[in-house]
Tab-separated table of C-alpha atoms and ligand atoms in Angstrom:
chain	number	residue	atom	x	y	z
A	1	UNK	CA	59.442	37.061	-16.340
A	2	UNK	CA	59.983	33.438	-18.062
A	3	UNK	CA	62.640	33.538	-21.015
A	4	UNK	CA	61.738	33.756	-24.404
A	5	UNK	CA	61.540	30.565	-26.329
A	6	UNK	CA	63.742	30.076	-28.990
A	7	UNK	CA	62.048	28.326	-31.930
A	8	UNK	CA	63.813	26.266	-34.053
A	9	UNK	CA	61.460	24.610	-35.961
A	10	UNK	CA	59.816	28.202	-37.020
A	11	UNK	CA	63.251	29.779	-37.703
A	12	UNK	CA	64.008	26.829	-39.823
A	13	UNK	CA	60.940	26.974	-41.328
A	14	UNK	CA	61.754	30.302	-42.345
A	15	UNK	CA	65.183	29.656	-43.795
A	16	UNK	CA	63.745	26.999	-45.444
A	17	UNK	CA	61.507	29.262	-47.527
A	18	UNK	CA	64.573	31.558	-48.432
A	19	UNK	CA	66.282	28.687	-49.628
A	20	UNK	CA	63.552	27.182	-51.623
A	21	UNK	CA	63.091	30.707	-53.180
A	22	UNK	CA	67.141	30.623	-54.180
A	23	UNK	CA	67.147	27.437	-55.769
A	24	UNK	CA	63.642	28.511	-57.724
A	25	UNK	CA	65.392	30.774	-59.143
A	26	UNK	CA	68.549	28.881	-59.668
A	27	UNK	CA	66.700	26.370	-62.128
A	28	UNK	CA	64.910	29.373	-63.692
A	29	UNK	CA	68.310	31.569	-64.607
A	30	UNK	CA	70.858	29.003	-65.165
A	31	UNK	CA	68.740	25.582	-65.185
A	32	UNK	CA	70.560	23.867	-62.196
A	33	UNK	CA	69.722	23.237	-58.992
A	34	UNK	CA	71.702	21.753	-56.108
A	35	UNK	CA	73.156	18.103	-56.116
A	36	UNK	CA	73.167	15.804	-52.674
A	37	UNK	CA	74.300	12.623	-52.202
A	38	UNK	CA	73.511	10.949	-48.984
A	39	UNK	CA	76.222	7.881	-48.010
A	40	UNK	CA	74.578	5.375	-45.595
A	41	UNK	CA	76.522	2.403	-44.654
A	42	UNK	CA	74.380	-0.020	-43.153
A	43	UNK	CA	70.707	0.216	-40.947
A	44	UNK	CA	71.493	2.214	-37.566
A	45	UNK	CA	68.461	3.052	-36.413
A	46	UNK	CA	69.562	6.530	-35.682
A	47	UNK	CA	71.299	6.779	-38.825
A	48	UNK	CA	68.552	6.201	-40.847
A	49	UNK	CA	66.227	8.390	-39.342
A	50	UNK	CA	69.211	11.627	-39.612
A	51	UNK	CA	69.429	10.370	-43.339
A	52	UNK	CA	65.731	9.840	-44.479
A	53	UNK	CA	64.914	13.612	-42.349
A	54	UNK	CA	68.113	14.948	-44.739
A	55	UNK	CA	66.715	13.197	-48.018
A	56	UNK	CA	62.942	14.656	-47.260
A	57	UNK	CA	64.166	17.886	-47.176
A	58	UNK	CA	66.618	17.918	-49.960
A	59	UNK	CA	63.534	16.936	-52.026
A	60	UNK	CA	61.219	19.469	-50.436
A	61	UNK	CA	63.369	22.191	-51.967
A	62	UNK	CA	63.790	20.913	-55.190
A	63	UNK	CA	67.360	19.627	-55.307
A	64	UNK	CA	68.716	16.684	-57.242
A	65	UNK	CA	69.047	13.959	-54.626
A	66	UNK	CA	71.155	10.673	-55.327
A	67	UNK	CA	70.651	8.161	-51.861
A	68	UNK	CA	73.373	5.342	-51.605
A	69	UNK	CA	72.619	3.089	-49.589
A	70	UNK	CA	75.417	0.741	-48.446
A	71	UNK	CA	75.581	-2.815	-47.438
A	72	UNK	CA	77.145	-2.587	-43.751
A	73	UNK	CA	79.891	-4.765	-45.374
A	74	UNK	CA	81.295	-2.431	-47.945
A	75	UNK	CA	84.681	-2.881	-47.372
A	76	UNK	CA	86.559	0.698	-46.916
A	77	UNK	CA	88.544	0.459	-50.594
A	78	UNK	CA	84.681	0.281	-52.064
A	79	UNK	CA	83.542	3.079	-49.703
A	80	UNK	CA	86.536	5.168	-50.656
A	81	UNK	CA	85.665	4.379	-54.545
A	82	UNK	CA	82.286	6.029	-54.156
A	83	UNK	CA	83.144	8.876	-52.423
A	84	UNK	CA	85.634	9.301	-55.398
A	85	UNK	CA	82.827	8.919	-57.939
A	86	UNK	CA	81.005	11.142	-56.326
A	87	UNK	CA	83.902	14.027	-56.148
A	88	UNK	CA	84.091	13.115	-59.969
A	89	UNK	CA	80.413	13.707	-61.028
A	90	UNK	CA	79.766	17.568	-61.878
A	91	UNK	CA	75.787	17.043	-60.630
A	92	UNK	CA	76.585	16.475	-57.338
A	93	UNK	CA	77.690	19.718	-55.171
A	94	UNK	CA	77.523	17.938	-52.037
A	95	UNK	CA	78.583	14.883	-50.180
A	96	UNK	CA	77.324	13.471	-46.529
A	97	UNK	CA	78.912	10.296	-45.367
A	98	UNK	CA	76.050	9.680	-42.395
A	99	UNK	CA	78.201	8.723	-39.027
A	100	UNK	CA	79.068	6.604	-37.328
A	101	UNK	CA	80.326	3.933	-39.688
A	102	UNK	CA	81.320	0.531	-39.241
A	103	UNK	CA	84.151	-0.307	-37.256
A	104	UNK	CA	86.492	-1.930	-39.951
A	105	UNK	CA	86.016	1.335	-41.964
A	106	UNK	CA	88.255	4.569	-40.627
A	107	UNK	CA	86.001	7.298	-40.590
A	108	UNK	CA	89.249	9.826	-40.822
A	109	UNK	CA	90.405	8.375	-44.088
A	110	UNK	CA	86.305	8.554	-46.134
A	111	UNK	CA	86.355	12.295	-44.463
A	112	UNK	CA	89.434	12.646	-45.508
A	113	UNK	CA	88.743	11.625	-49.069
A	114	UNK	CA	85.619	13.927	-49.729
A	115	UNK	CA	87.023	16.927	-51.732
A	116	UNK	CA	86.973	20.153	-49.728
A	117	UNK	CA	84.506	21.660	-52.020
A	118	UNK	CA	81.863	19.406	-51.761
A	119	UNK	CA	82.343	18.663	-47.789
A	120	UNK	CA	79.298	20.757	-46.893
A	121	UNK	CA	79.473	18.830	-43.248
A	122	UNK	CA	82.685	20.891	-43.110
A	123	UNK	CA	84.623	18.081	-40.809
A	124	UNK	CA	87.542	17.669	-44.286
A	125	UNK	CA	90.410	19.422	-42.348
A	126	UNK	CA	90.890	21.916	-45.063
A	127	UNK	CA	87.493	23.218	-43.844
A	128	UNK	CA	88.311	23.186	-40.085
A	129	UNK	CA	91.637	25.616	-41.324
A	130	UNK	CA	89.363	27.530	-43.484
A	131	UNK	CA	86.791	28.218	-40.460
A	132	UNK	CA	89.518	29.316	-38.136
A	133	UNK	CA	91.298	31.259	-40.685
A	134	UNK	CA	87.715	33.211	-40.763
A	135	UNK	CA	86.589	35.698	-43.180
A	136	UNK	CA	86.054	34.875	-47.100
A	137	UNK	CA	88.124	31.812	-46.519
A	138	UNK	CA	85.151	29.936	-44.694
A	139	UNK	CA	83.001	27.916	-47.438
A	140	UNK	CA	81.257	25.343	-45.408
A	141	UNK	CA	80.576	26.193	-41.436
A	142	UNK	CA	79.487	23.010	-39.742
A	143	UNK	CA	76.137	22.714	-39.452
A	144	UNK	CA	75.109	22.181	-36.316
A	145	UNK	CA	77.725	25.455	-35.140
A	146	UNK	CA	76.144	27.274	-37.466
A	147	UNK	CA	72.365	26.619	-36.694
A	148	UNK	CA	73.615	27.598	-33.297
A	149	UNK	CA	74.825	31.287	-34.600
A	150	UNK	CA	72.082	31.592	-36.940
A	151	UNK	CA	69.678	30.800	-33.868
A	152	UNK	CA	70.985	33.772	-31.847
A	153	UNK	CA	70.881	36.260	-34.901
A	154	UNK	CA	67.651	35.656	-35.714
A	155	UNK	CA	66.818	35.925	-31.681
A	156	UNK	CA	67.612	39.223	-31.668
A	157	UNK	CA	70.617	38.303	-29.394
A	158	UNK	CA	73.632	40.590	-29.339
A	159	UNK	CA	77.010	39.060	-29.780
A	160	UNK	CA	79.051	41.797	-30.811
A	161	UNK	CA	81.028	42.389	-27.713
A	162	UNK	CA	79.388	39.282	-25.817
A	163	UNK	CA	80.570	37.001	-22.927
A	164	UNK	CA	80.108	33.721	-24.697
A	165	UNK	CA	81.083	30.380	-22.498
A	166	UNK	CA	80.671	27.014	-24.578
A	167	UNK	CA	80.278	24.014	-22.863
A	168	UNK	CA	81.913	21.047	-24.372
A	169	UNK	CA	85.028	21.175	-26.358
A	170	UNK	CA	83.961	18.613	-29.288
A	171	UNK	CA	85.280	19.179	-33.437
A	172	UNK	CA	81.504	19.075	-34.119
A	173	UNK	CA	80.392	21.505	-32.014
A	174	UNK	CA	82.721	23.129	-29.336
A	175	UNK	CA	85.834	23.634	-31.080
A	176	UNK	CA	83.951	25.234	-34.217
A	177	UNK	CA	81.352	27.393	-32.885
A	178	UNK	CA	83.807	29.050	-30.486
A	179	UNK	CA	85.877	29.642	-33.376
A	180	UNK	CA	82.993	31.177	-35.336
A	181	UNK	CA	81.992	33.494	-32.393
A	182	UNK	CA	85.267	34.939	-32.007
A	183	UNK	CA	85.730	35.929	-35.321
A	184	UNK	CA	86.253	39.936	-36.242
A	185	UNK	CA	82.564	40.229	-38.001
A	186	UNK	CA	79.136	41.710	-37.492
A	187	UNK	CA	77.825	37.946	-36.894
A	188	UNK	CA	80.831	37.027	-34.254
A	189	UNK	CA	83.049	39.781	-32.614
A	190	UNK	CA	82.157	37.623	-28.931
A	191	UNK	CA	84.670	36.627	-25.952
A	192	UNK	CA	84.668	33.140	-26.015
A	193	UNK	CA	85.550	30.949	-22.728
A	194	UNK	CA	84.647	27.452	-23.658
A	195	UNK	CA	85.247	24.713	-20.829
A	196	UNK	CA	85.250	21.262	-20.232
A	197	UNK	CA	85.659	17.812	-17.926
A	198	UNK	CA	89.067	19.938	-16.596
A	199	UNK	CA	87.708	22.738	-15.524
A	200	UNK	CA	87.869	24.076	-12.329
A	201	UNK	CA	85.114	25.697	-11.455
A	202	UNK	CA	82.308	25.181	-14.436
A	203	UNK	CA	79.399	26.871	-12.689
A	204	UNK	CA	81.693	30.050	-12.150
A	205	UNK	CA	82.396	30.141	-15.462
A	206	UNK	CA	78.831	29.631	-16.628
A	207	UNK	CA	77.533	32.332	-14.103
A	208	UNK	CA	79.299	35.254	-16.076
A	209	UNK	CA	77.840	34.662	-19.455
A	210	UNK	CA	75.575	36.302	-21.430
A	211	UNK	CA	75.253	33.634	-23.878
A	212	UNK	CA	75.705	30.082	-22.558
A	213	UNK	CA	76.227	26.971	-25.281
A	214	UNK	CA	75.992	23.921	-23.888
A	215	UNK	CA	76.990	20.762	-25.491
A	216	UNK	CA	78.119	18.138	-23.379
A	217	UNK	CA	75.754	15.324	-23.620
A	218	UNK	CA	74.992	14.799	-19.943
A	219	UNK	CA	71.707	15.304	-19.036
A	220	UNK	CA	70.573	18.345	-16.852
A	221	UNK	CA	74.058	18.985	-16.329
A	222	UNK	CA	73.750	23.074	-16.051
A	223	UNK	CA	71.493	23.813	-13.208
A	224	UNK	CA	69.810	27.264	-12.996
A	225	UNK	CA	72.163	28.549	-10.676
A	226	UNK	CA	74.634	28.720	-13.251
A	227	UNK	CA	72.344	30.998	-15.233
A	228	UNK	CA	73.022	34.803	-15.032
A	229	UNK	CA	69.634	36.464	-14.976
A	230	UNK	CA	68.575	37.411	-18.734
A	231	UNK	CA	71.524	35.159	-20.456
A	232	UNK	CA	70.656	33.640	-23.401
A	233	UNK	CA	71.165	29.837	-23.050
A	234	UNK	CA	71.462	27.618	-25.811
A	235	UNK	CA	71.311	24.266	-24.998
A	236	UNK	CA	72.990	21.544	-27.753
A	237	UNK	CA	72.042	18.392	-25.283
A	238	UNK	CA	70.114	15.748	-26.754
A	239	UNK	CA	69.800	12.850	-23.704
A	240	UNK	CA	67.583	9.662	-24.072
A	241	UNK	CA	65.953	9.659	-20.495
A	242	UNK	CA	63.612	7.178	-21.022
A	243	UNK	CA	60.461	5.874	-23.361
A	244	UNK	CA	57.124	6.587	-23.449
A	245	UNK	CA	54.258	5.759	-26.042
A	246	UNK	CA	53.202	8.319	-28.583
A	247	UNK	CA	49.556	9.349	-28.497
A	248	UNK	CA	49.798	9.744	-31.973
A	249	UNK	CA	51.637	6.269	-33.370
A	250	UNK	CA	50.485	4.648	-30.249
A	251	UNK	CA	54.309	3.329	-30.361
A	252	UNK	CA	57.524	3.776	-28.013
A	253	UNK	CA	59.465	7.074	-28.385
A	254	UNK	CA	62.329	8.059	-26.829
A	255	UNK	CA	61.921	10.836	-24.045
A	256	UNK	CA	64.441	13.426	-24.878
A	257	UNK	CA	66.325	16.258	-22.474
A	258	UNK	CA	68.982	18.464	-22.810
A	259	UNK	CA	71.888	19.193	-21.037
A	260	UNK	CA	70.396	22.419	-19.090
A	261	UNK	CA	66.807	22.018	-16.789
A	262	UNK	CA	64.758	23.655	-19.124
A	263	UNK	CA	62.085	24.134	-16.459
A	264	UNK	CA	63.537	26.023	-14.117
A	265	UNK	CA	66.156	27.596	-15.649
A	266	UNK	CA	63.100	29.147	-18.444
A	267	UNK	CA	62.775	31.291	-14.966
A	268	UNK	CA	66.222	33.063	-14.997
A	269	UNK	CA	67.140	33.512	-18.576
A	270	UNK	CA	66.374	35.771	-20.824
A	271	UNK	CA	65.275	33.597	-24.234
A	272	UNK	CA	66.531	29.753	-23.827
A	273	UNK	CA	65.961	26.505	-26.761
A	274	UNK	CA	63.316	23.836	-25.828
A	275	UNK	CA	64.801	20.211	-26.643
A	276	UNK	CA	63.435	18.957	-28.992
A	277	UNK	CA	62.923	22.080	-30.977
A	278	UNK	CA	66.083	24.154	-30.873
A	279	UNK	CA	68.767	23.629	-32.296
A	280	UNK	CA	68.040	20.356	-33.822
A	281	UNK	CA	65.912	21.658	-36.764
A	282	UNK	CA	68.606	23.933	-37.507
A	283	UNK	CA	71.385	21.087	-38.225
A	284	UNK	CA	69.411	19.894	-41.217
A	285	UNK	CA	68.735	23.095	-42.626
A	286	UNK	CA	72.176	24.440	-42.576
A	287	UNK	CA	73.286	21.552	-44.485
A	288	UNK	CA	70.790	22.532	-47.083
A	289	UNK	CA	71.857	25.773	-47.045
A	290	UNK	CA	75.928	24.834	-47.526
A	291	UNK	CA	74.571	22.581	-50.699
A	292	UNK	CA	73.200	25.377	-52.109
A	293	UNK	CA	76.032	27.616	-51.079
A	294	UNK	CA	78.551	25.319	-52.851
A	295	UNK	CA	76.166	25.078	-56.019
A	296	UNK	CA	76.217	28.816	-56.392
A	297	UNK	CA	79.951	28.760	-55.797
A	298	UNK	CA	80.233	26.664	-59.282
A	299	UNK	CA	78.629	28.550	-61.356
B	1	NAD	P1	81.076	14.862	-27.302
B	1	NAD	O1	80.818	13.772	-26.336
B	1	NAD	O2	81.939	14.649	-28.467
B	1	NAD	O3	81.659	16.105	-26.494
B	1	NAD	C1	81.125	16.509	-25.256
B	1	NAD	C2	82.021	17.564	-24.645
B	1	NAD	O4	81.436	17.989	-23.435
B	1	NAD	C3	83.418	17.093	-24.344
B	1	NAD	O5	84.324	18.060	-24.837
B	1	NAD	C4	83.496	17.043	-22.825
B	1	NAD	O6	84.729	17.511	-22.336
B	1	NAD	C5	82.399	17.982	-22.389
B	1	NAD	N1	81.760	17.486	-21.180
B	1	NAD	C6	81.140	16.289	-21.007
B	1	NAD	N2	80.716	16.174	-19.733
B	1	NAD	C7	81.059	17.298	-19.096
B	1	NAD	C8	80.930	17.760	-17.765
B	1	NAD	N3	80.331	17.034	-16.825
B	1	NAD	N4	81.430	18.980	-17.474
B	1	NAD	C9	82.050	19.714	-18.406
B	1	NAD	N5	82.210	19.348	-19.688
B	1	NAD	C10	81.724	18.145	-20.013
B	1	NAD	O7	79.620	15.383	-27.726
B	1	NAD	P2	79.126	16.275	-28.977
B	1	NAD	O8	79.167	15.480	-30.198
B	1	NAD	O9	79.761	17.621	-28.936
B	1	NAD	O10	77.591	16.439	-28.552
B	1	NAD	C11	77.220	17.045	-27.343
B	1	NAD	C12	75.711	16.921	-27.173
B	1	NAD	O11	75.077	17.622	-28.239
B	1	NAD	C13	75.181	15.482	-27.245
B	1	NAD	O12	74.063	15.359	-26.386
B	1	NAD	C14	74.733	15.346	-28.688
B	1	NAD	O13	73.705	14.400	-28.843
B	1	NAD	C15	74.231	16.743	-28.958
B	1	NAD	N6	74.274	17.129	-30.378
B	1	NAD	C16	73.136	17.636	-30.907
B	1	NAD	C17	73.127	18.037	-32.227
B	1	NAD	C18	71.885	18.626	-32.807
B	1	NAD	O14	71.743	18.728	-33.999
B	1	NAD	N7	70.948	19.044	-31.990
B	1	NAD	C19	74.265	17.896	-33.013
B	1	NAD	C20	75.423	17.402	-32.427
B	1	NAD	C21	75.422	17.019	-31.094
């Protein structure tokens, strides 16, 4: 029987509306509703699109959103100045510095200088220690890591007890949602292998799990003998194969794949994410959902 398809446009959809709901009645109890400022240095063509998706939705559900747009001069002292400001002002309740940025800026230091309680990207190192400390200490969970867990909960996936192997060991999505799935809760409570370029034998490894993450970034790189029969495979992968025209613009867009054959390996697993349509929806509305989160938190 072909897997399930995981949705992530409905699912996001859905958290969407509980989120909207929230900060409804957020500006009818206490007249305040979420603060977002989105950082852009300069006119990457990717960057703008992540940023004006982010901005669209912030405004969808109501909250107060402040766009700075950079010149892709700023020098890092004037960068560093903003993100101060923006720590400083009380209507803001979270900050996104869009990446990559220039070369003559370090991206470390501007991460660095976002204050922990507005990081709702959760890359400040006080929030990596907070996520691996677990429990009530987490306040911002990365967003694409948690799309990923919020994906499989909603699925109807069981994790409690779960062989879980991650592919890819990056800090914005390996490391962190291997750390969330081992955690002692009802959402985690998994036994995470995650591997990488040095392992030895990847397809072993991939063959014994029940829940497969990939994120590597190659291309059809998990082939569906990898796939244990009924494992739920979420695939992170976003690869530009090629262009075609859109019969809707009538212009070039990029042909996108992910890092598992969806095609045939829809044949052995149990439920599986399209790309597009998985877990990209999901990274957006998670960083909604941390805004609001750290909006509540200062009341
Ligand atoms: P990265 O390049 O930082 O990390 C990739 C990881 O995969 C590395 O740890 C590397 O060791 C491992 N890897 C690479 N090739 C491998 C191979 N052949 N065998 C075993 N391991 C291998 O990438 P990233 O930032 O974690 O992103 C991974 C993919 O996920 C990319 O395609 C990226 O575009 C996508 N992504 C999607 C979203 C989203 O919202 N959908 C968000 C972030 C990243």
């Amino acid at each position: 029987m072909p897997a399930t398809i995981i949705d992530g446009v409905a699912v996001s959809r859905s958290i969407l509306a509980e989120l909207k709901a929230e900060v409804d009645a957020l500006r009818s109890s206490h007249g305040v509703v979420p603060g977002l400022v989105t950082i852009l240095v300069g006119e990457n063509p990717a960057s703008v699109s992540y940023v004006t998706r982010k901005i669209k939705t912030a405004l969808e559900l109501g909250f107060h959103e402040v766009q700075e747009n950079c010149d892709p001069d700023i020098s890092e002292a004037d960068l560093l100045a903003l993100v101060r400001r923006c720590n400083e002002d009380p209507s803001i309740h979270g900050i996104l510095v869009q990446l990559p940025l220039p070369d003559h800026i370090d991206e470390q230091k501007v991460i660095y200088a976002i204050d922990p309680d507005k990081d709702v990207d959760g890359f400040h190192p006080v929030n990596v220690g907070r996520l691996v400390l677990g429990g009530d200490e987490v306040r911002f969970p990365p967003c694409t890591p948690a799309g990923i867990q919020e994906l499989i909960i909603r699925s109807g996936v069981e994790l409690n007890g779960a062989e879980v192997v991650v592919v890819g060991r990056s800090n914005i999505v390996g490391k962190p949602i291997a750390n969330m799935l081992l955690q002692k809760n009802a959402r985690a409570n998994a036994t995470v292998t995650v591997v990488h370029t040095r392992t030895r034998d990847l397809a072993a490894h991939c063959r014994r799990a029940d829940i497969l993450i990939v994120a590597a970034g190659v291309a059809g790189l998990v082939k569906p003998e990898w796939i244990r029969p009924g494992c739920c495979v979420i695939d992170v992968g976003v690869n530009r194969v090629g262009e075609k025209i859109s019969s809707r613009t009538g212009k070039p867009v990029a042909i996108l794949r992910g890092d598992v054959d969806f095609e045939a390996a829809r044949e052995i697993a149990g439920s599986i994410t399209p790309v597009p349509g998985g877990v990209g929806p999901m990274t957006i509305t998670m960083l909604m959902k941390n805004t609001l989160a750290s909006c509540k938190a200062r009341l």
